mmCIF file of N, CA and C in Angstrom:
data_model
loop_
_atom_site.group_PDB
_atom_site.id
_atom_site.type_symbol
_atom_site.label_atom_id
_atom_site.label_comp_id
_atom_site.label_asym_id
_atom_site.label_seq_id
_atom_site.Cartn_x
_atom_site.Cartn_y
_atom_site.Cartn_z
ATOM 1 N N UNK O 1 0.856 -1.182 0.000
ATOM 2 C CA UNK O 1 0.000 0.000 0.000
ATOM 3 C C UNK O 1 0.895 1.236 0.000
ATOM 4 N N UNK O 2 0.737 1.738 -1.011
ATOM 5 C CA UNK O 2 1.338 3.337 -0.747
ATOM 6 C C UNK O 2 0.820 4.738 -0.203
ATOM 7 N N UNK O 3 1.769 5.156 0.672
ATOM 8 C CA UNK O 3 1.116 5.753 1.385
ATOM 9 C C UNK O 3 1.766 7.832 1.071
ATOM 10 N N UNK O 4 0.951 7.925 0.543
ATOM 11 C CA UNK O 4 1.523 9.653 0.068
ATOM 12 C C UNK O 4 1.032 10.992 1.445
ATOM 13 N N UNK O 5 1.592 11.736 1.402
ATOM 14 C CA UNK O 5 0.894 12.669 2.590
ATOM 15 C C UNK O 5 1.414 14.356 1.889
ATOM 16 N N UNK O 6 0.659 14.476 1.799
ATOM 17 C CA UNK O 6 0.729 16.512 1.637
ATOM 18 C C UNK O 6 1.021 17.110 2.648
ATOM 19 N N UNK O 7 1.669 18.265 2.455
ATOM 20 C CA UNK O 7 1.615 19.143 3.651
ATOM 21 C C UNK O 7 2.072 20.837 3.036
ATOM 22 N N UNK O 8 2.271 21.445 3.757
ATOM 23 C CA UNK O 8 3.086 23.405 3.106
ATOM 24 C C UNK O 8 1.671 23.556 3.073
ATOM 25 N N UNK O 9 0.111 23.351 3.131
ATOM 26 C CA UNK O 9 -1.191 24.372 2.263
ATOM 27 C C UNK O 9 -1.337 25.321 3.446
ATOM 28 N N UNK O 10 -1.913 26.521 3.585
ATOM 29 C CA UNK O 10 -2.135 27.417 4.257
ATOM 30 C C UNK O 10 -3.098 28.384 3.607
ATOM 31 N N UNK O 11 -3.219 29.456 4.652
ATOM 32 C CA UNK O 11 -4.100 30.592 4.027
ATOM 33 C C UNK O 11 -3.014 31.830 3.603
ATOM 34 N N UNK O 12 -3.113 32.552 2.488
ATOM 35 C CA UNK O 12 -2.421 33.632 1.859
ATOM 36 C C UNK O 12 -2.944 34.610 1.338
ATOM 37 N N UNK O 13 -2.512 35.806 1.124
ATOM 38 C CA UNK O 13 -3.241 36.958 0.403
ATOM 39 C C UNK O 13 -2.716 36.860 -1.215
ATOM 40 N N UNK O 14 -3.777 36.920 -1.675
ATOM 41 C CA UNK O 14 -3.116 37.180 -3.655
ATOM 42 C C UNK O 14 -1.476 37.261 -3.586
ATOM 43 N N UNK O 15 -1.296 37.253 -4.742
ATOM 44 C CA UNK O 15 0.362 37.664 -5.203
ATOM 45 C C UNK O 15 1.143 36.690 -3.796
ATOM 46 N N UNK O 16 1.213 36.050 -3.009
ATOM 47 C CA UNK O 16 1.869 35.617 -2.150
ATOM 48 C C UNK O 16 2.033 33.703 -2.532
ATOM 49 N N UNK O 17 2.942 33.485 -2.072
ATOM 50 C CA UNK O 17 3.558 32.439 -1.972
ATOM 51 C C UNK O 17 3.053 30.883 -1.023
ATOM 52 N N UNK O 18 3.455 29.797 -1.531
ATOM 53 C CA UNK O 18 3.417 28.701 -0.659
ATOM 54 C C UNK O 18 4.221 27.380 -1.746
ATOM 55 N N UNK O 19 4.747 26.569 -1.028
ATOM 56 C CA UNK O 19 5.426 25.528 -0.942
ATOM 57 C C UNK O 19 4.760 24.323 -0.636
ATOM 58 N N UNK O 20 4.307 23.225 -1.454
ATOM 59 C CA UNK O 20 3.447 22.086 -1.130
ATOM 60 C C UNK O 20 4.482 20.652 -1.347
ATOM 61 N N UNK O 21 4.619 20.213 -0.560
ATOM 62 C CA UNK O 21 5.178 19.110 0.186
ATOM 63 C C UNK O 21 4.367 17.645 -0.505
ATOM 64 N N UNK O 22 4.892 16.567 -1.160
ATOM 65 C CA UNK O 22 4.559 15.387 -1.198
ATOM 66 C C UNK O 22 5.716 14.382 -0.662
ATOM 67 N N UNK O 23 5.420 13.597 0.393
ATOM 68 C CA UNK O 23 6.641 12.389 0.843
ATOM 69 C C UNK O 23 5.678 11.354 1.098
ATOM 70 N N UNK O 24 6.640 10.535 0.832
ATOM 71 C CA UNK O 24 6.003 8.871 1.017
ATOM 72 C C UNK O 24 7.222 8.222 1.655
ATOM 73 N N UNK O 25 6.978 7.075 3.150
ATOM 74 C CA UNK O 25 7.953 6.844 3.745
ATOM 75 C C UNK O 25 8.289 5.181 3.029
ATOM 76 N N UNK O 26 7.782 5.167 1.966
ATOM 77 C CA UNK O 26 8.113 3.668 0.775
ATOM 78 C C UNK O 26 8.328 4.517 -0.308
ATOM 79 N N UNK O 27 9.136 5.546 -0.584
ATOM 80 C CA UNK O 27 9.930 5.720 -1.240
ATOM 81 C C UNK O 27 8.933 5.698 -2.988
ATOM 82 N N UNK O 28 7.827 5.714 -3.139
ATOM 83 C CA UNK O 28 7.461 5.803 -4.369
ATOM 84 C C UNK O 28 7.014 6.813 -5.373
ATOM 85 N N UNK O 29 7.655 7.910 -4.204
ATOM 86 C CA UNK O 29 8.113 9.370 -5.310
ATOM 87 C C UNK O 29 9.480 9.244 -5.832
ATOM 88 N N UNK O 30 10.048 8.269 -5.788
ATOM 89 C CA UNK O 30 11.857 8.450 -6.084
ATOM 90 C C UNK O 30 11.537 7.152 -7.145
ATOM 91 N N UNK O 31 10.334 6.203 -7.795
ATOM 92 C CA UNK O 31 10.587 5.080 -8.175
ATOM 93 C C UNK O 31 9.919 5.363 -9.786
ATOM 94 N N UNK O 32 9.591 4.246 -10.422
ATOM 95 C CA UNK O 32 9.566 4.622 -12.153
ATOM 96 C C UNK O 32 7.793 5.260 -12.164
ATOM 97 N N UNK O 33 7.095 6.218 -11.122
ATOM 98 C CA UNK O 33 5.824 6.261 -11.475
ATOM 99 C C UNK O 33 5.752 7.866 -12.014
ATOM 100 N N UNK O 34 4.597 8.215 -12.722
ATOM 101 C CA UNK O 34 4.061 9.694 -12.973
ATOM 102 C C UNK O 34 3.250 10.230 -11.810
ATOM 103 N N UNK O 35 4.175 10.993 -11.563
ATOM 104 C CA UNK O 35 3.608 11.932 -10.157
ATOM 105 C C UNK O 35 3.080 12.887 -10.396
ATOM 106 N N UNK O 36 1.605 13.489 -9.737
ATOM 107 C CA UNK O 36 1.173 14.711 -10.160
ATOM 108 C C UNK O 36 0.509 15.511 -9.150
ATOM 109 N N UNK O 37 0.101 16.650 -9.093
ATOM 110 C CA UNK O 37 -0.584 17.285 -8.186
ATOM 111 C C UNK O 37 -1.882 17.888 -8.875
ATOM 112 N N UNK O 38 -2.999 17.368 -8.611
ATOM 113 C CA UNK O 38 -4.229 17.458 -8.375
ATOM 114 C C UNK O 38 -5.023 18.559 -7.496
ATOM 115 N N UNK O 39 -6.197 19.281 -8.093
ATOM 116 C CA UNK O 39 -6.768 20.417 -6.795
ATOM 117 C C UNK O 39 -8.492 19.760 -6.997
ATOM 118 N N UNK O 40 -9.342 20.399 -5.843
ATOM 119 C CA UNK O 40 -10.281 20.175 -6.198
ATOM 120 C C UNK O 40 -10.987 21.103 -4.921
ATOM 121 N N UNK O 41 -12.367 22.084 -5.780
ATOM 122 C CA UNK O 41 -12.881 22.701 -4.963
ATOM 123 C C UNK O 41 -13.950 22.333 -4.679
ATOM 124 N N UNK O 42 -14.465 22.419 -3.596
ATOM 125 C CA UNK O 42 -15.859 21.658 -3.109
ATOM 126 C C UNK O 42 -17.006 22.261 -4.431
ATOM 127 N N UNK O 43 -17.572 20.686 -4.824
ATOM 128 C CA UNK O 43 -18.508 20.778 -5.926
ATOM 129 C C UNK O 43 -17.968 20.897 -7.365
ATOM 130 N N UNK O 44 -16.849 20.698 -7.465
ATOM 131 C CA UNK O 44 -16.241 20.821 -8.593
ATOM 132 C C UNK O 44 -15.398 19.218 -8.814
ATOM 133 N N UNK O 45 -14.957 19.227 -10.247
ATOM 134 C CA UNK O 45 -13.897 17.997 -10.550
ATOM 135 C C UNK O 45 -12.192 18.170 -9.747
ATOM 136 N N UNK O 46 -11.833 16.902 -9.439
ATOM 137 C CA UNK O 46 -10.466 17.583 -9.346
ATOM 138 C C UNK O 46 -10.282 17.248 -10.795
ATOM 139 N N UNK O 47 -9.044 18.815 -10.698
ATOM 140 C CA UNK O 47 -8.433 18.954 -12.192
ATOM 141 C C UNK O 47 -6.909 19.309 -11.858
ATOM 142 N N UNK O 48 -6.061 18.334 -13.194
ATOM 143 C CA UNK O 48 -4.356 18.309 -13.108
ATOM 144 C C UNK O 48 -3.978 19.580 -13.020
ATOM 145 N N UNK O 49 -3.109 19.897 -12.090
ATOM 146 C CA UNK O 49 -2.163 20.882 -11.786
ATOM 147 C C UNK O 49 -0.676 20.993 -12.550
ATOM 148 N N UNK O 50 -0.280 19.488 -12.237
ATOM 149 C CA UNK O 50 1.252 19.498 -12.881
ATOM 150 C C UNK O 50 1.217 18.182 -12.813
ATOM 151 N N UNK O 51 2.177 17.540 -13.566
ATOM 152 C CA UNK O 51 2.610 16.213 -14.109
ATOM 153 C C UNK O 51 4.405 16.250 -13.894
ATOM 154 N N UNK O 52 5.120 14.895 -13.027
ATOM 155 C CA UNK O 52 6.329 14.736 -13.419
ATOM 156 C C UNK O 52 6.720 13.367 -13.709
ATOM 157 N N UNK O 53 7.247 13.734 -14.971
ATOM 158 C CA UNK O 53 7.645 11.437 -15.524
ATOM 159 C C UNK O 53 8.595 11.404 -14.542
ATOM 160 N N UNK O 54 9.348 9.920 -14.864
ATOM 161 C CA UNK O 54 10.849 9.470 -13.829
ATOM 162 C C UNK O 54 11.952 10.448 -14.618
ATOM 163 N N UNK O 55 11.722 10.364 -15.622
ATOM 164 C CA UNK O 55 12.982 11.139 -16.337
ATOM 165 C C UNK O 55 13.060 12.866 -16.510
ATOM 166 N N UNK O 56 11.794 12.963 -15.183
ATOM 167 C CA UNK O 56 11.876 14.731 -15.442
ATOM 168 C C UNK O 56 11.076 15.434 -16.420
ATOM 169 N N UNK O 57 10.474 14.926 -16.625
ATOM 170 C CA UNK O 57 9.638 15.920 -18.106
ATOM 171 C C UNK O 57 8.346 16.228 -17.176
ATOM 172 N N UNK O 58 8.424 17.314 -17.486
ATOM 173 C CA UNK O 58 7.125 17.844 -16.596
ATOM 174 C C UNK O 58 5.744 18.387 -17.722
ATOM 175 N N UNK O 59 4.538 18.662 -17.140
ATOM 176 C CA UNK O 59 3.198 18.869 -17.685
ATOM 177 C C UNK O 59 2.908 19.754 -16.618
ATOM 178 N N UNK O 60 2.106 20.922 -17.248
ATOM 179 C CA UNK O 60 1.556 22.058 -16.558
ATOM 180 C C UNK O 60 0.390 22.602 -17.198
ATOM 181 N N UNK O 61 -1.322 22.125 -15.960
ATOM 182 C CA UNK O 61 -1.885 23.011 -16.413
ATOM 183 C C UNK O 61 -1.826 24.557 -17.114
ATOM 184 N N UNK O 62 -2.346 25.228 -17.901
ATOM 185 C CA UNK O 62 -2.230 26.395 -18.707
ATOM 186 C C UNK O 62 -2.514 27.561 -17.495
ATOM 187 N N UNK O 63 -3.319 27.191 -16.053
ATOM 188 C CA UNK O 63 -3.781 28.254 -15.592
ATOM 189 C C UNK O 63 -2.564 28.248 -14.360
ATOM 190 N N UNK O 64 -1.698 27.486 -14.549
ATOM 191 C CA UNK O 64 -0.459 27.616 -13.600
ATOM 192 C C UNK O 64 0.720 27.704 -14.009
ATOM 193 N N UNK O 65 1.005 27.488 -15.924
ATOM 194 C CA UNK O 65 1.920 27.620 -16.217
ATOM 195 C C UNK O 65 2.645 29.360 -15.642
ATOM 196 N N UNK O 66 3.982 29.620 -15.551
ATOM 197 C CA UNK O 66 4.910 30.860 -15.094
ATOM 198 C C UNK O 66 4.921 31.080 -13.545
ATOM 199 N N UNK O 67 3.991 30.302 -12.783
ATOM 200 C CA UNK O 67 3.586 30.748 -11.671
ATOM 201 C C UNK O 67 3.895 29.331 -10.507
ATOM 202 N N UNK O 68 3.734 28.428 -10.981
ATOM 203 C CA UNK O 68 3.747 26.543 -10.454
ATOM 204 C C UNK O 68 5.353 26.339 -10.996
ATOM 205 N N UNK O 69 5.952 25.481 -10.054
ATOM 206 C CA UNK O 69 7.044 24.763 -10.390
ATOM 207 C C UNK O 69 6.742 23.671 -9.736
ATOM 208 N N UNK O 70 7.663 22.556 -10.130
ATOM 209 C CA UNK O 70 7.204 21.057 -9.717
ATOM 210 C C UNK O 70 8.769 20.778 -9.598
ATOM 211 N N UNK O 71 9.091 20.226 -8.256
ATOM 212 C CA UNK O 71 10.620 20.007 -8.495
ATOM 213 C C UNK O 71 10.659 18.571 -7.297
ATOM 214 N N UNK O 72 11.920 17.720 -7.457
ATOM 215 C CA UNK O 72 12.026 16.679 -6.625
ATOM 216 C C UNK O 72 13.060 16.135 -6.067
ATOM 217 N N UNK O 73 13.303 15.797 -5.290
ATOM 218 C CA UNK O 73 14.407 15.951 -4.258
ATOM 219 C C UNK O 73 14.421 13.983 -3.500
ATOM 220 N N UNK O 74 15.364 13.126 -5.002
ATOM 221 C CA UNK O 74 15.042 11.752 -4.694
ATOM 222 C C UNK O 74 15.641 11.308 -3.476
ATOM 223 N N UNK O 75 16.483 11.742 -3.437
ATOM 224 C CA UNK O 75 16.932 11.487 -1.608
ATOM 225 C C UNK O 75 16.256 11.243 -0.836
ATOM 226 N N UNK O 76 15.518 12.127 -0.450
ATOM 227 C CA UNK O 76 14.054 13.122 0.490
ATOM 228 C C UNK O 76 12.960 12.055 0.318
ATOM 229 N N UNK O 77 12.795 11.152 -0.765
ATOM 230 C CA UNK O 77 11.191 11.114 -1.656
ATOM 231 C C UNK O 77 10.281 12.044 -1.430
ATOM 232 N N UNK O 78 10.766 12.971 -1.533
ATOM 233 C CA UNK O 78 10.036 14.599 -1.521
ATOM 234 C C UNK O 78 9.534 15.265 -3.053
ATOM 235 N N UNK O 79 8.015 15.144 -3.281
ATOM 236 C CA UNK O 79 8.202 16.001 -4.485
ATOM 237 C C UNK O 79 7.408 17.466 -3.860
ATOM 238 N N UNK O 80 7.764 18.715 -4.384
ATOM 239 C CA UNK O 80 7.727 20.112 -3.968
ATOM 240 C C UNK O 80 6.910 20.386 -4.911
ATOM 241 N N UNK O 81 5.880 21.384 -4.678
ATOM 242 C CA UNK O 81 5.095 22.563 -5.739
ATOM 243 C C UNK O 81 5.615 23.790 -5.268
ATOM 244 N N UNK O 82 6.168 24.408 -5.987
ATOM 245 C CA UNK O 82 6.328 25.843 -5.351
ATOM 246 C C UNK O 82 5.360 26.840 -6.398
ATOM 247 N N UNK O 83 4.509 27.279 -5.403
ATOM 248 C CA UNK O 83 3.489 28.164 -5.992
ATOM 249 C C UNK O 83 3.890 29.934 -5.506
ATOM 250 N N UNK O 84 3.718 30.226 -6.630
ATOM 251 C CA UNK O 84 4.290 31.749 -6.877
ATOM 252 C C UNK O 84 2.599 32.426 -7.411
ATOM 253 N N UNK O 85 2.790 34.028 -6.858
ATOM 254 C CA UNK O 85 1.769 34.639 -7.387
ATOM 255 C C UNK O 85 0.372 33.682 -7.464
ATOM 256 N N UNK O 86 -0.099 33.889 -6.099
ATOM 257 C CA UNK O 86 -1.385 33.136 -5.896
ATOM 258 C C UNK O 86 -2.513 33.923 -6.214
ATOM 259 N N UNK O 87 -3.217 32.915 -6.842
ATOM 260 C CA UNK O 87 -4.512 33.964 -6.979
ATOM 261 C C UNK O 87 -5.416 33.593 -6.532
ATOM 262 N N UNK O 88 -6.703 34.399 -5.934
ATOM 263 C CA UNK O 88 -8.208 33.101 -5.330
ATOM 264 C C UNK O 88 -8.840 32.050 -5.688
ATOM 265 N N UNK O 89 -8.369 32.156 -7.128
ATOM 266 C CA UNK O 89 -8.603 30.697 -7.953
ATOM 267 C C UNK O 89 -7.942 29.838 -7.675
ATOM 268 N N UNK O 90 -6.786 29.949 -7.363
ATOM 269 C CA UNK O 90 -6.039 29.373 -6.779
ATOM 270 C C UNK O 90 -6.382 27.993 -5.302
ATOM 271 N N UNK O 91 -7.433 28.484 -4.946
ATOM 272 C CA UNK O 91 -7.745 28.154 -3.962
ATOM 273 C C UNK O 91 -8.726 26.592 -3.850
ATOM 274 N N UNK O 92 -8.235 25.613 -3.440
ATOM 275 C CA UNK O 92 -8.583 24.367 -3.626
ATOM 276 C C UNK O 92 -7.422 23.381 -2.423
ATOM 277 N N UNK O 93 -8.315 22.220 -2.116
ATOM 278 C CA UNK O 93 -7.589 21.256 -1.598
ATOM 279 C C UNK O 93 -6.618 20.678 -2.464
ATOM 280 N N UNK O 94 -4.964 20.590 -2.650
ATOM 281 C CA UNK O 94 -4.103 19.722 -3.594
ATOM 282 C C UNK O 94 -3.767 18.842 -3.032
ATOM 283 N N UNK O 95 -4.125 17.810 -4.029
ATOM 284 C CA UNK O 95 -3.578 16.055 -3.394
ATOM 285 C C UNK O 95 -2.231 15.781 -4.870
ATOM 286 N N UNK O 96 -1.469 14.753 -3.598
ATOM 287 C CA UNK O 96 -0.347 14.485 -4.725
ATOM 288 C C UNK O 96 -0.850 13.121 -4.747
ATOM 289 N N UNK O 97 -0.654 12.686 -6.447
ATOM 290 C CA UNK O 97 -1.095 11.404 -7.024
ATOM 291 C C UNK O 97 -0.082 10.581 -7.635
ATOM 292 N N UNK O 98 -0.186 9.809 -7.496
ATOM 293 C CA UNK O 98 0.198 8.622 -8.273
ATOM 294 C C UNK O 98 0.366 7.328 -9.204
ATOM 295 N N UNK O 99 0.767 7.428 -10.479
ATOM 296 C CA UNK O 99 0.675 6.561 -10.976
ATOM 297 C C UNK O 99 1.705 5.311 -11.471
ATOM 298 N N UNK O 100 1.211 4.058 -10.815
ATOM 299 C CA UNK O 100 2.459 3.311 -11.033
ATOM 300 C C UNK O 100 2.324 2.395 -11.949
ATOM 301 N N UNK O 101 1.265 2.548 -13.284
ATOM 302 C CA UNK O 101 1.638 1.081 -14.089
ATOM 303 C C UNK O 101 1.887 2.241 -15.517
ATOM 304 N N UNK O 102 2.544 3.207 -15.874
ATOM 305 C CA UNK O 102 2.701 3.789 -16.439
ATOM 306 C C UNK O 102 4.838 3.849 -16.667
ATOM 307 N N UNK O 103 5.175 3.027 -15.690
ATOM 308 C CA UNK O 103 6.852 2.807 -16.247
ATOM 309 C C UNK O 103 7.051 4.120 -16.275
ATOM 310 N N UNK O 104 6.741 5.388 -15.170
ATOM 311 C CA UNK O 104 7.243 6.346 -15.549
ATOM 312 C C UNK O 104 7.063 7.620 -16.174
ATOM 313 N N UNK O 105 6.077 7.151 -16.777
ATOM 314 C CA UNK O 105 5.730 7.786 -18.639
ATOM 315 C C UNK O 105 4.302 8.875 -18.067
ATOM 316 N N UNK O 106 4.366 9.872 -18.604
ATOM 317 C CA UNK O 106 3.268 10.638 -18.010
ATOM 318 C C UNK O 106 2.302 11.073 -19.087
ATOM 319 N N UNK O 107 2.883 12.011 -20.122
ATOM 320 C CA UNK O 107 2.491 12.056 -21.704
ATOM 321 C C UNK O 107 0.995 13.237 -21.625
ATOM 322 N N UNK O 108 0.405 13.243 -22.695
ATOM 323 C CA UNK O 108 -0.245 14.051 -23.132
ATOM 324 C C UNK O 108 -1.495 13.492 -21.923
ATOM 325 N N UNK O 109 -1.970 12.182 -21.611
ATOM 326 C CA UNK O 109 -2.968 11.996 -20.296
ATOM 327 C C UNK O 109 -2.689 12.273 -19.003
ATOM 328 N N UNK O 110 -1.603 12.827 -18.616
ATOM 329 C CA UNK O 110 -1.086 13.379 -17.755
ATOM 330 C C UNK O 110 -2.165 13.794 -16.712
ATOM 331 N N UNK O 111 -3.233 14.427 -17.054
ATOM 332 C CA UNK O 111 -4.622 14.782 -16.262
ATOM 333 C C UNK O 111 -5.663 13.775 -16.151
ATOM 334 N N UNK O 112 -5.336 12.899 -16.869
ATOM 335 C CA UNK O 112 -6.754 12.250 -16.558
ATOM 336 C C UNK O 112 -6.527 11.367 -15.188
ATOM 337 N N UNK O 113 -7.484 12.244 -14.094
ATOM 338 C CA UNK O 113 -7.450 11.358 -12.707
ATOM 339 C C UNK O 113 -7.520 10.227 -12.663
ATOM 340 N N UNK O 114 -8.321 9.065 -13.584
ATOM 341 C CA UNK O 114 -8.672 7.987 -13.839
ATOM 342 C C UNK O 114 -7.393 7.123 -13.320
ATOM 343 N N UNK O 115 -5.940 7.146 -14.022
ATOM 344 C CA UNK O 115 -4.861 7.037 -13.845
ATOM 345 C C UNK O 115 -4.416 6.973 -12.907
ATOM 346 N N UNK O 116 -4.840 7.622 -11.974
ATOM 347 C CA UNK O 116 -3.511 7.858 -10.607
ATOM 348 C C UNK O 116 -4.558 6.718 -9.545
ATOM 349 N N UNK O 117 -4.041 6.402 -8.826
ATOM 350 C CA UNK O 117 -4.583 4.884 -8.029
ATOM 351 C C UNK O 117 -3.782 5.400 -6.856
ATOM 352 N N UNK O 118 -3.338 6.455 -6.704
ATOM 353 C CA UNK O 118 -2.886 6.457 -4.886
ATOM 354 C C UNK O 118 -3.008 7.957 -4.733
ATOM 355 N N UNK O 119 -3.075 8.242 -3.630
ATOM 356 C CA UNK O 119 -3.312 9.982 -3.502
ATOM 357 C C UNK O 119 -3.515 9.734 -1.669
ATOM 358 N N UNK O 120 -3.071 11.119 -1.575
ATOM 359 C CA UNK O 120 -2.723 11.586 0.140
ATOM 360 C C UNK O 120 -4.411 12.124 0.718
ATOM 361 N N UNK O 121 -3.758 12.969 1.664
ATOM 362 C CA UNK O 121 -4.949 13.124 2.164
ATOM 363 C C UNK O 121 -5.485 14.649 1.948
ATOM 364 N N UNK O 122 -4.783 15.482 1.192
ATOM 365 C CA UNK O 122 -4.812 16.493 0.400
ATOM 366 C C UNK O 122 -4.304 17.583 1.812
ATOM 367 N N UNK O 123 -3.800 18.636 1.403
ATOM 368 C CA UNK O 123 -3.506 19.991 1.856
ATOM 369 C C UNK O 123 -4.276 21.156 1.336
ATOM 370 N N UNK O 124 -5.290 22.144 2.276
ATOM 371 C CA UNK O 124 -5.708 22.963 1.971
ATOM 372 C C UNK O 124 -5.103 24.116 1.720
ATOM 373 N N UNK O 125 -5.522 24.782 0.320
ATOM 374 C CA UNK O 125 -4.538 26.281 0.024
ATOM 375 C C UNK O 125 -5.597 27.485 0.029
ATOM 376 N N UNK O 126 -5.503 28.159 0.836
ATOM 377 C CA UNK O 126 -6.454 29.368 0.782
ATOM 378 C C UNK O 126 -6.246 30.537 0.146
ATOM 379 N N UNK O 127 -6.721 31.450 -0.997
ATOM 380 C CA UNK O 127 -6.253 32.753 -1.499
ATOM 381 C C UNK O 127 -7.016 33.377 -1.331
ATOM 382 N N UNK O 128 -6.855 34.755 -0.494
ATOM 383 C CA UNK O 128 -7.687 35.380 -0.052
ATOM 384 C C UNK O 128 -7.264 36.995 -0.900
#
C-alpha cells in the first residue's frame, strides 16, 4: 500500500507564496511512477495541476503555467510545488497522485485522474 501525505497548504493573500510538500515513507516518489498534483474545490472535478515522468519531463496546467514549479528531491522522496503569485482561484484542496503502471511515462494523459490509483490526504490552500 502506498502511502503519500501533503503538507506546506495554508491561508495567503493574492500575489503571495506557498510551498506544497509530497513524501512517502516507501519511497514511491523516487521510483519509475508519474507523479502529479491534483486540486479540487468543493462541488467541482479535481483537475491536473502538474505532471512529473521518472525522467523529469514535466506537464503544466495552462492556468499555472509561469507561476507553479514542480521540483524533486530523490533522496528526500520529496516532491515540492512551489506556488508563486497566488490567486483566489487558486484556492482548492491539492492532493499528490500517483501513478504506477505507467513505467514512468506521463504524456499528453497526464490529467486524466482515472490514472492515478494512490493519492494523500490532500492539503488545503487558501487565497484570499
Amino acid at each position: 500500500h502506498v502511502q503519500l501525505v501533503e503538507s506546506g497548504g495554508g491561508s495567503v493573500q493574492a500575489g503571495g507564496s506557498l510551498r506544497l510538500s509530497c513524501g512517502s515513507s516507501s519511497g514511491h516518489t523516487g521510483r519509475m511512477y508519474c507523479m502529479a498534483w491534483f486540486r479540487q474545490d468543493p462541488g467541482k472535478e479535481r483537475e491536473g495541476v502538474v505532471a512529473l515522468a521518472s525522467d523529469g519531463s514535466t506537464w503544466y496546467a495552462d492556468s499555472v503555467k509561469g507561476r507553479f514549479t514542480l521540483s524533486k528531491d530523490n533522496a528526500a522522496n520529496t516532491l515540492y510545488l512551489q506556488m508563486n503569485s497566488l490567486k483566489p482561484e487558486d484556492t482548492a484542496m491539492y492532493y499528490c497522485e500517483a501513478d504506477p503502471f505507467s513505467a514512468g511515462r506521463c504524456g499528453d494523459g497526464w490529467s486524466l485522474i482515472s490514472r492515478y490509483v494512490y493519492w494523500g490526504q490532500g492539503t488545503q490552500v487558501t487565497v484570499s
